[in-house]
Amino acid sequence: MPRSSARRRMPVWAVITVLCLAGTIVALQQTMVVPLLPDFQQLLELGAEDVSWLVTATLLTSAVATPIVGRLADMSGKRLVMVVCILLMTAGSLVAVLRGTFAALVIGRALQGFSAALIPVGISIMRDELPREKVSSAVAVMSATLGIGGALGLPLGGWLFEKAGWESVFWLSAATGAVLLAGVLAVVAESEVKAGGRFDYPGALLLSVALTALLLAVSKGGSWGWGSEPVLLLFVLTAVMLAVWFPYSLKASQPLVDLRPSGRRPVLLTNIPSVLVGFALFANILLRARQLQLPAGTGHGFGLSPVAAGVAMIPSGLAMVLFSPVSGAMINRFGGKATLLAGSAVMAAGCVARVFFSGSVPAVVLGATVVSIGSAVAYAAMPSLIMANVPITETASANGLNALLRAIGTSTSSAVVAVVLSSVTAGYGGVQQPTPGAFQDVFWIAALASLAACAVVWFIPRPARVPAEALAPRLPAVTPAGESTETVVHGCVLTGEENPIPHAVTTDLKTTGEPVDWSRADAEGRFSLALPGPGEYLVVASAEGWVPRSRVVEFTGTDHEERIHLRHRLSLTGWVLRDGESLAGALVALTAGSG
């Protein structure tokens, strides 16, 4: 049934500021603890393997939470889900600092992992709440704040530890969480775009087990041994869970991740580069920190302290923020495909440059900054491509899947970097240190990953040319008074005998022909469409094996469920002729185009 309400909008700058603050805080949560890991070993009298769980716990929670939170946001409301994630994140900081035990720290860091879901949900809120011309630039800025947060997190964490102890890091996390919560409650309105429906508990369980097994194997493979029994069993468990989850999701009525829109060529060919770009970016970050802190006596290190190395990373983060308006302008002018291609190409060039120019701190910082600029441009383009090719009621879950794939890319990068740097070493002061060749090998791998991303992006289909005004319905309509009029309509596609038609596609257009939204029905024939407001629309329903049906429907904003009936199966009639005369008894076989 439609749901529509007129509500006052907050200033655009306020919404963008609060959502971008969320991106910065997410990056801070993920990086501020990293410089403290060696100190936690001494404070808690633990080994490096045990302390690494402070990073692994956050990684696992964020990977599992991102697709689940994205789906819940589409179903129940993006602002509500965002508030819940902020509360969990803040609670995690408090649990860690108030208890102070290793178990409490691991639990707290796991709860902080829910913050990762704020990014895709925040981007989806931007689509719902901002004027059309502001969305691309706002998404670019939010993507860039991840860079500045990550750049500030390392030196800030080290400085806080030196000045006020490790507790200050978690107190700051709790304080920023409280500020963000107040900002979201005060500025961000609840979106009217809610798909409703039932949550897919079996699908969530299967995917969560698969992701946990995969990321645990990748993150612990270096320390446990890639050929060890636990790691091999985890990879086998991942394969089994995915083998069950894929066919289940294709048959489920309302799956956690709808694989059909995700399998569309523009979406699929955007998600694949997400893994590759995430790999190259994280390799750049890891190698930059390692090079700067490597002992100067090795001949290719610079011996900087963790805090000084963190300060040297700030230019990269600032460059990402400064180039975010450029990214938004490129998306508006050239489109998401060209922008993603350009960003990936710049990353490849930066990685190649780092192979040959790493002889000084300025050279390392400059090369890393070039890679960061390319990643900022690429990351800004991904959500735009995703949201342009999925139903409006699925933007949060689609962006969540994209963010998850980026996280898989960064986790894989961490494992590859660890393997290469530990394999190509030379002795220095009785300690094995990575050689220059080890760094060059990783840079070449990162460059190849970026070039592979370019190759995949090249095959993303160009969107059909439509008038500029046709793009407006993809974003919410706003009255002159600044009020939202967006409406969500629910319905079902049925046969003439009232039986549901699974996975029917329903497309909604203005009566002048401009596209508005589309939806793929679930296994029970139910669909949801987001409309810019009440009025007359052309609704077209189609399903495999059925004659499509179209009609003009007037949506008034009152409670109503649209029922569309497809009454005729597709049929083919004709004649079989020989020399112009009919041929009786001829056998006619109909095959699909694939054979």
Tab-separated table of N, CA and C in Angstrom, residues 287-406:
chain	number	residue	atom	x	y	z
A	287	LEU	N	51.606	-0.709	2.644
A	287	LEU	CA	53.000	-0.559	2.246
A	287	LEU	C	53.542	0.812	2.612
A	288	ARG	N	52.702	1.818	2.523
A	288	ARG	CA	53.154	3.165	2.902
A	288	ARG	C	53.567	3.191	4.374
A	289	ALA	N	52.719	2.638	5.246
A	289	ALA	CA	53.038	2.627	6.668
A	289	ALA	C	54.293	1.809	6.955
A	290	ARG	N	54.417	0.660	6.276
A	290	ARG	CA	55.566	-0.207	6.525
A	290	ARG	C	56.850	0.437	6.040
A	291	GLN	N	56.829	1.066	4.866
A	291	GLN	CA	58.029	1.707	4.340
A	291	GLN	C	58.503	2.827	5.259
A	292	LEU	N	57.575	3.638	5.715
A	292	LEU	CA	57.937	4.794	6.533
A	292	LEU	C	58.501	4.377	7.886
A	293	GLN	N	58.062	3.231	8.434
A	293	GLN	CA	58.498	2.802	9.757
A	293	GLN	C	59.650	1.808	9.707
A	294	LEU	N	59.996	1.315	8.548
A	294	LEU	CA	61.090	0.362	8.418
A	294	LEU	C	62.398	1.037	8.843
A	295	PRO	N	63.283	0.336	9.567
A	295	PRO	CA	64.544	0.958	10.006
A	295	PRO	C	65.326	1.563	8.846
A	296	ALA	N	65.862	2.745	9.090
A	296	ALA	CA	66.598	3.443	8.026
A	296	ALA	C	67.843	2.671	7.607
A	297	GLY	N	68.413	1.871	8.528
A	297	GLY	CA	69.615	1.118	8.208
A	297	GLY	C	69.424	0.068	7.144
A	298	THR	N	68.187	-0.292	6.821
A	298	THR	CA	67.951	-1.278	5.770
A	298	THR	C	68.270	-0.716	4.393
A	299	GLY	N	68.340	0.613	4.286
A	299	GLY	CA	68.624	1.240	2.999
A	299	GLY	C	67.389	1.640	2.229
A	300	HIS	N	66.235	1.122	2.592
A	300	HIS	CA	65.011	1.514	1.890
A	300	HIS	C	63.885	1.839	2.871
A	301	GLY	N	64.204	1.980	4.154
A	301	GLY	CA	63.227	2.418	5.148
A	301	GLY	C	63.570	3.813	5.633
A	302	PHE	N	62.698	4.395	6.456
A	302	PHE	CA	62.906	5.775	6.889
A	302	PHE	C	62.860	5.926	8.406
A	303	GLY	N	62.567	4.851	9.132
A	303	GLY	CA	62.674	4.861	10.582
A	303	GLY	C	61.754	5.819	11.306
A	304	LEU	N	60.603	6.137	10.736
A	304	LEU	CA	59.678	7.047	11.412
A	304	LEU	C	58.916	6.325	12.512
A	305	SER	N	58.543	7.059	13.539
A	305	SER	CA	57.698	6.504	14.592
A	305	SER	C	56.290	6.310	14.058
A	306	PRO	N	55.459	5.489	14.734
A	306	PRO	CA	54.069	5.315	14.265
A	306	PRO	C	53.312	6.624	14.141
A	307	VAL	N	53.536	7.541	15.104
A	307	VAL	CA	52.831	8.831	15.048
A	307	VAL	C	53.317	9.644	13.850
A	308	ALA	N	54.645	9.700	13.646
A	308	ALA	CA	55.186	10.465	12.518
A	308	ALA	C	54.747	9.860	11.191
A	309	ALA	N	54.719	8.523	11.118
A	309	ALA	CA	54.247	7.869	9.892
A	309	ALA	C	52.784	8.186	9.648
A	310	GLY	N	51.991	8.238	10.719
A	310	GLY	CA	50.582	8.588	10.582
A	310	GLY	C	50.397	10.007	10.076
A	311	VAL	N	51.229	10.929	10.585
A	311	VAL	CA	51.151	12.318	10.124
A	311	VAL	C	51.466	12.401	8.632
A	312	ALA	N	52.413	11.569	8.171
A	312	ALA	CA	52.771	11.572	6.752
A	312	ALA	C	51.637	11.048	5.877
A	313	MET	N	50.660	10.378	6.482
A	313	MET	CA	49.521	9.873	5.716
A	313	MET	C	48.419	10.918	5.547
A	314	ILE	N	48.480	11.995	6.318
A	314	ILE	CA	47.407	12.990	6.278
A	314	ILE	C	47.223	13.604	4.890
A	315	PRO	N	48.317	13.915	4.153
A	315	PRO	CA	48.098	14.486	2.802
A	315	PRO	C	47.230	13.610	1.904
A	316	SER	N	47.347	12.297	2.021
A	316	SER	CA	46.519	11.415	1.196
A	316	SER	C	45.050	11.581	1.537
A	317	GLY	N	44.740	11.638	2.837
A	317	GLY	CA	43.351	11.821	3.243
A	317	GLY	C	42.797	13.162	2.821
A	318	LEU	N	43.616	14.227	2.972
A	318	LEU	CA	43.167	15.552	2.552
A	318	LEU	C	42.940	15.610	1.048
A	319	ALA	N	43.797	14.930	0.293
A	319	ALA	CA	43.637	14.924	-1.166
A	319	ALA	C	42.325	14.270	-1.564
A	320	MET	N	41.928	13.207	-0.851
A	320	MET	CA	40.660	12.550	-1.151
A	320	MET	C	39.491	13.507	-0.944
A	321	VAL	N	39.552	14.305	0.124
A	321	VAL	CA	38.476	15.266	0.384
A	321	VAL	C	38.485	16.378	-0.662
A	322	LEU	N	39.664	16.876	-1.013
A	322	LEU	CA	39.758	17.969	-1.976
A	322	LEU	C	39.282	17.539	-3.360
A	323	PHE	N	39.486	16.271	-3.708
A	323	PHE	CA	39.092	15.795	-5.032
A	323	PHE	C	37.650	15.286	-5.068
A	324	SER	N	36.975	15.248	-3.932
A	324	SER	CA	35.602	14.760	-3.941
A	324	SER	C	34.668	15.627	-4.788
A	325	PRO	N	34.775	16.978	-4.752
A	325	PRO	CA	33.923	17.754	-5.675
A	325	PRO	C	34.222	17.463	-7.137
A	326	VAL	N	35.500	17.189	-7.436
A	326	VAL	CA	35.868	16.835	-8.810
A	326	VAL	C	35.187	15.529	-9.209
A	327	SER	N	35.166	14.566	-8.285
A	327	SER	CA	34.518	13.293	-8.574
A	327	SER	C	33.041	13.487	-8.867
A	328	GLY	N	32.369	14.294	-8.031
A	328	GLY	CA	30.945	14.549	-8.261
A	328	GLY	C	30.689	15.221	-9.591
A	329	ALA	N	31.546	16.192	-9.954
A	329	ALA	CA	31.389	16.870	-11.243
A	329	ALA	C	31.621	15.911	-12.400
A	330	MET	N	32.591	15.004	-12.260
A	330	MET	CA	32.847	14.020	-13.320
A	330	MET	C	31.662	13.087	-13.507
A	331	ILE	N	31.049	12.664	-12.398
A	331	ILE	CA	29.883	11.785	-12.501
A	331	ILE	C	28.742	12.492	-13.222
A	332	ASN	N	28.501	13.753	-12.858
A	332	ASN	CA	27.414	14.505	-13.498
A	332	ASN	C	27.701	14.783	-14.968
A	333	ARG	N	28.975	14.996	-15.303
A	333	ARG	CA	29.322	15.378	-16.664
A	333	ARG	C	29.534	14.177	-17.574
A	334	PHE	N	30.269	13.164	-17.089
A	334	PHE	CA	30.667	12.041	-17.945
A	334	PHE	C	29.985	10.727	-17.581
A	335	GLY	N	29.362	10.659	-16.413
A	335	GLY	CA	28.696	9.421	-16.002
A	335	GLY	C	29.565	8.576	-15.087
A	336	GLY	N	28.927	7.621	-14.420
A	336	GLY	CA	29.631	6.789	-13.454
A	336	GLY	C	30.671	5.885	-14.081
A	337	LYS	N	30.398	5.347	-15.276
A	337	LYS	CA	31.348	4.435	-15.919
A	337	LYS	C	32.669	5.121	-16.210
A	338	ALA	N	32.631	6.279	-16.843
A	338	ALA	CA	33.856	6.996	-17.189
A	338	ALA	C	34.607	7.415	-15.927
A	339	THR	N	33.873	7.791	-14.885
A	339	THR	CA	34.514	8.209	-13.644
A	339	THR	C	35.211	7.038	-12.967
A	340	LEU	N	34.548	5.886	-12.911
A	340	LEU	CA	35.160	4.698	-12.316
A	340	LEU	C	36.373	4.251	-13.126
A	341	LEU	N	36.288	4.335	-14.435
A	341	LEU	CA	37.414	3.974	-15.295
A	341	LEU	C	38.603	4.902	-15.043
A	342	ALA	N	38.325	6.198	-14.934
A	342	ALA	CA	39.402	7.161	-14.705
A	342	ALA	C	40.045	6.942	-13.338
A	343	GLY	N	39.230	6.706	-12.316
A	343	GLY	CA	39.786	6.484	-10.981
A	343	GLY	C	40.663	5.249	-10.923
A	344	SER	N	40.223	4.159	-11.545
A	344	SER	CA	41.019	2.930	-11.556
A	344	SER	C	42.321	3.124	-12.323
A	345	ALA	N	42.271	3.885	-13.417
A	345	ALA	CA	43.483	4.141	-14.205
A	345	ALA	C	44.492	4.969	-13.414
A	346	VAL	N	44.015	5.972	-12.680
A	346	VAL	CA	44.910	6.784	-11.848
A	346	VAL	C	45.551	5.924	-10.761
A	347	MET	N	44.769	5.012	-10.174
A	347	MET	CA	45.333	4.111	-9.173
A	347	MET	C	46.447	3.248	-9.777
A	348	ALA	N	46.208	2.716	-10.967
A	348	ALA	CA	47.228	1.895	-11.624
A	348	ALA	C	48.497	2.702	-11.865
A	349	ALA	N	48.340	3.943	-12.343
A	349	ALA	CA	49.510	4.791	-12.593
A	349	ALA	C	50.253	5.079	-11.296
A	350	GLY	N	49.511	5.334	-10.219
A	350	GLY	CA	50.150	5.607	-8.934
A	350	GLY	C	50.916	4.409	-8.408
A	351	CYS	N	50.359	3.203	-8.570
A	351	CYS	CA	51.047	1.993	-8.109
A	351	CYS	C	52.328	1.746	-8.904
A	352	VAL	N	52.270	1.949	-10.213
A	352	VAL	CA	53.474	1.788	-11.032
A	352	VAL	C	54.533	2.819	-10.639
A	353	ALA	N	54.085	4.058	-10.386
A	353	ALA	CA	55.034	5.100	-9.978
A	353	ALA	C	55.720	4.746	-8.665
A	354	ARG	N	54.996	4.098	-7.761
A	354	ARG	CA	55.590	3.735	-6.482
A	354	ARG	C	56.644	2.637	-6.623
A	355	VAL	N	56.598	1.870	-7.704
A	355	VAL	CA	57.646	0.873	-7.948
A	355	VAL	C	58.985	1.562	-8.176
A	356	PHE	N	58.989	2.671	-8.897
A	356	PHE	CA	60.223	3.317	-9.324
A	356	PHE	C	60.608	4.525	-8.483
A	357	PHE	N	59.649	5.114	-7.767
A	357	PHE	CA	59.951	6.336	-7.009
A	357	PHE	C	59.525	6.146	-5.550
A	358	SER	N	60.449	5.610	-4.751
A	358	SER	CA	60.189	5.424	-3.321
A	358	SER	C	61.449	5.696	-2.512
A	359	GLY	N	62.314	6.574	-3.030
A	359	GLY	CA	63.612	6.792	-2.394
A	359	GLY	C	63.618	7.841	-1.316
A	360	SER	N	62.509	8.515	-1.094
A	360	SER	CA	62.457	9.556	-0.063
A	360	SER	C	61.050	9.602	0.516
A	361	VAL	N	60.937	10.232	1.679
A	361	VAL	CA	59.614	10.360	2.305
A	361	VAL	C	58.663	11.148	1.409
A	362	PRO	N	59.079	12.297	0.836
A	362	PRO	CA	58.152	13.010	-0.066
A	362	PRO	C	57.710	12.158	-1.249
A	363	ALA	N	58.609	11.332	-1.795
A	363	ALA	CA	58.235	10.489	-2.930
A	363	ALA	C	57.201	9.457	-2.516
A	364	VAL	N	57.395	8.858	-1.338
A	364	VAL	CA	56.425	7.876	-0.850
A	364	VAL	C	55.068	8.541	-0.628
A	365	VAL	N	55.076	9.715	0.011
A	365	VAL	CA	53.826	10.422	0.296
A	365	VAL	C	53.133	10.831	-0.999
A	366	LEU	N	53.901	11.330	-1.982
A	366	LEU	CA	53.308	11.756	-3.248
A	366	LEU	C	52.704	10.573	-3.997
A	367	GLY	N	53.456	9.465	-4.077
A	367	GLY	CA	52.921	8.290	-4.766
A	367	GLY	C	51.675	7.755	-4.097
A	368	ALA	N	51.690	7.689	-2.762
A	368	ALA	CA	50.508	7.216	-2.038
A	368	ALA	C	49.330	8.150	-2.232
A	369	THR	N	49.598	9.432	-2.340
A	369	THR	CA	48.513	10.407	-2.533
A	369	THR	C	47.864	10.232	-3.893
A	370	VAL	N	48.668	9.946	-4.923
A	370	VAL	CA	48.106	9.711	-6.259
A	370	VAL	C	47.161	8.507	-6.228
A	371	VAL	N	47.583	7.428	-5.561
A	371	VAL	CA	46.718	6.251	-5.452
A	371	VAL	C	45.436	6.599	-4.688
A	372	SER	N	45.566	7.393	-3.639
A	372	SER	CA	44.389	7.776	-2.846
A	372	SER	C	43.421	8.617	-3.664
A	373	ILE	N	43.944	9.503	-4.495
A	373	ILE	CA	43.071	10.318	-5.347
A	373	ILE	C	42.295	9.419	-6.307
A	374	GLY	N	42.998	8.464	-6.922
A	374	GLY	CA	42.308	7.544	-7.820
A	374	GLY	C	41.236	6.747	-7.108
A	375	SER	N	41.527	6.291	-5.880
A	375	SER	CA	40.530	5.527	-5.134
A	375	SER	C	39.340	6.389	-4.753
A	376	ALA	N	39.575	7.671	-4.439
A	376	ALA	CA	38.466	8.568	-4.108
A	376	ALA	C	37.524	8.734	-5.293
A	377	VAL	N	38.101	8.891	-6.477
A	377	VAL	CA	37.280	9.028	-7.689
A	377	VAL	C	36.519	7.736	-7.966
A	378	ALA	N	37.196	6.598	-7.825
A	378	ALA	CA	36.553	5.311	-8.102
A	378	ALA	C	35.449	5.013	-7.094
A	379	TYR	N	35.725	5.232	-5.813
A	379	TYR	CA	34.731	4.952	-4.780
A	379	TYR	C	33.502	5.843	-4.918
A	380	ALA	N	33.700	7.061	-5.390
A	380	ALA	CA	32.564	7.961	-5.567
A	380	ALA	C	31.634	7.483	-6.672
A	381	ALA	N	32.211	6.839	-7.699
A	381	ALA	CA	31.406	6.424	-8.853
A	381	ALA	C	30.601	5.166	-8.580
A	382	MET	N	31.098	4.287	-7.707
A	382	MET	CA	30.437	2.988	-7.511
A	382	MET	C	28.990	3.115	-7.039
A	383	PRO	N	28.698	3.883	-5.975
A	383	PRO	CA	27.300	3.985	-5.548
A	383	PRO	C	26.380	4.569	-6.609
A	384	SER	N	26.894	5.498	-7.405
A	384	SER	CA	26.063	6.083	-8.462
A	384	SER	C	25.677	5.040	-9.494
A	385	LEU	N	26.633	4.195	-9.890
A	385	LEU	CA	26.331	3.132	-10.844
A	385	LEU	C	25.369	2.113	-10.248
A	386	ILE	N	25.563	1.779	-8.981
A	386	ILE	CA	24.689	0.811	-8.322
A	386	ILE	C	23.265	1.337	-8.249
A	387	MET	N	23.096	2.563	-7.747
A	387	MET	CA	21.747	3.102	-7.528
A	387	MET	C	21.011	3.381	-8.823
A	388	ALA	N	21.749	3.558	-9.910
A	388	ALA	CA	21.103	3.798	-11.199
A	388	ALA	C	20.560	2.523	-11.825
A	389	ASN	N	20.940	1.358	-11.262
A	389	ASN	CA	20.582	0.100	-11.914
A	389	ASN	C	19.885	-0.897	-11.000
A	390	VAL	N	19.443	-0.457	-9.823
A	390	VAL	CA	18.658	-1.327	-8.945
A	390	VAL	C	17.368	-0.597	-8.593
A	391	PRO	N	16.332	-1.328	-8.186
A	391	PRO	CA	15.102	-0.660	-7.752
A	391	PRO	C	15.374	0.304	-6.603
A	392	ILE	N	14.616	1.396	-6.567
A	392	ILE	CA	14.813	2.411	-5.532
A	392	ILE	C	14.635	1.819	-4.143
A	393	THR	N	13.736	0.856	-3.998
A	393	THR	CA	13.472	0.257	-2.695
A	393	THR	C	14.565	-0.723	-2.264
A	394	GLU	N	15.640	-0.881	-3.070
A	394	GLU	CA	16.717	-1.806	-2.711
A	394	GLU	C	18.081	-1.129	-2.716
A	395	THR	N	18.120	0.207	-2.620
A	395	THR	CA	19.402	0.905	-2.729
A	395	THR	C	20.320	0.626	-1.548
A	396	ALA	N	19.763	0.535	-0.331
A	396	ALA	CA	20.613	0.310	0.844
A	396	ALA	C	21.241	-1.074	0.802
A	397	SER	N	20.451	-2.103	0.494
A	397	SER	CA	21.004	-3.459	0.450
A	397	SER	C	21.984	-3.612	-0.709
A	398	ALA	N	21.722	-2.961	-1.846
A	398	ALA	CA	22.649	-3.043	-2.979
A	398	ALA	C	23.970	-2.361	-2.652
A	399	ASN	N	23.920	-1.197	-2.006
A	399	ASN	CA	25.151	-0.525	-1.590
A	399	ASN	C	25.860	-1.312	-0.497
A	400	GLY	N	25.077	-1.998	0.343
A	400	GLY	CA	25.680	-2.826	1.373
A	400	GLY	C	26.481	-3.966	0.784
A	401	LEU	N	25.950	-4.605	-0.254
A	401	LEU	CA	26.678	-5.674	-0.928
A	401	LEU	C	27.958	-5.136	-1.560
A	402	ASN	N	27.877	-3.952	-2.155
A	402	ASN	CA	29.053	-3.339	-2.756
A	402	ASN	C	30.119	-3.046	-1.699
A	403	ALA	N	29.685	-2.526	-0.542
A	403	ALA	CA	30.634	-2.252	0.546
A	403	ALA	C	31.253	-3.540	1.066
A	404	LEU	N	30.451	-4.607	1.127
A	404	LEU	CA	30.965	-5.894	1.580
A	404	LEU	C	32.062	-6.400	0.645
A	405	LEU	N	31.852	-6.270	-0.657
A	405	LEU	CA	32.857	-6.735	-1.615
A	405	LEU	C	34.136	-5.918	-1.520
A	406	ARG	N	34.009	-4.639	-1.234
A	406	ARG	CA	35.208	-3.830	-1.003
A	406	ARG	C	35.977	-4.331	0.211
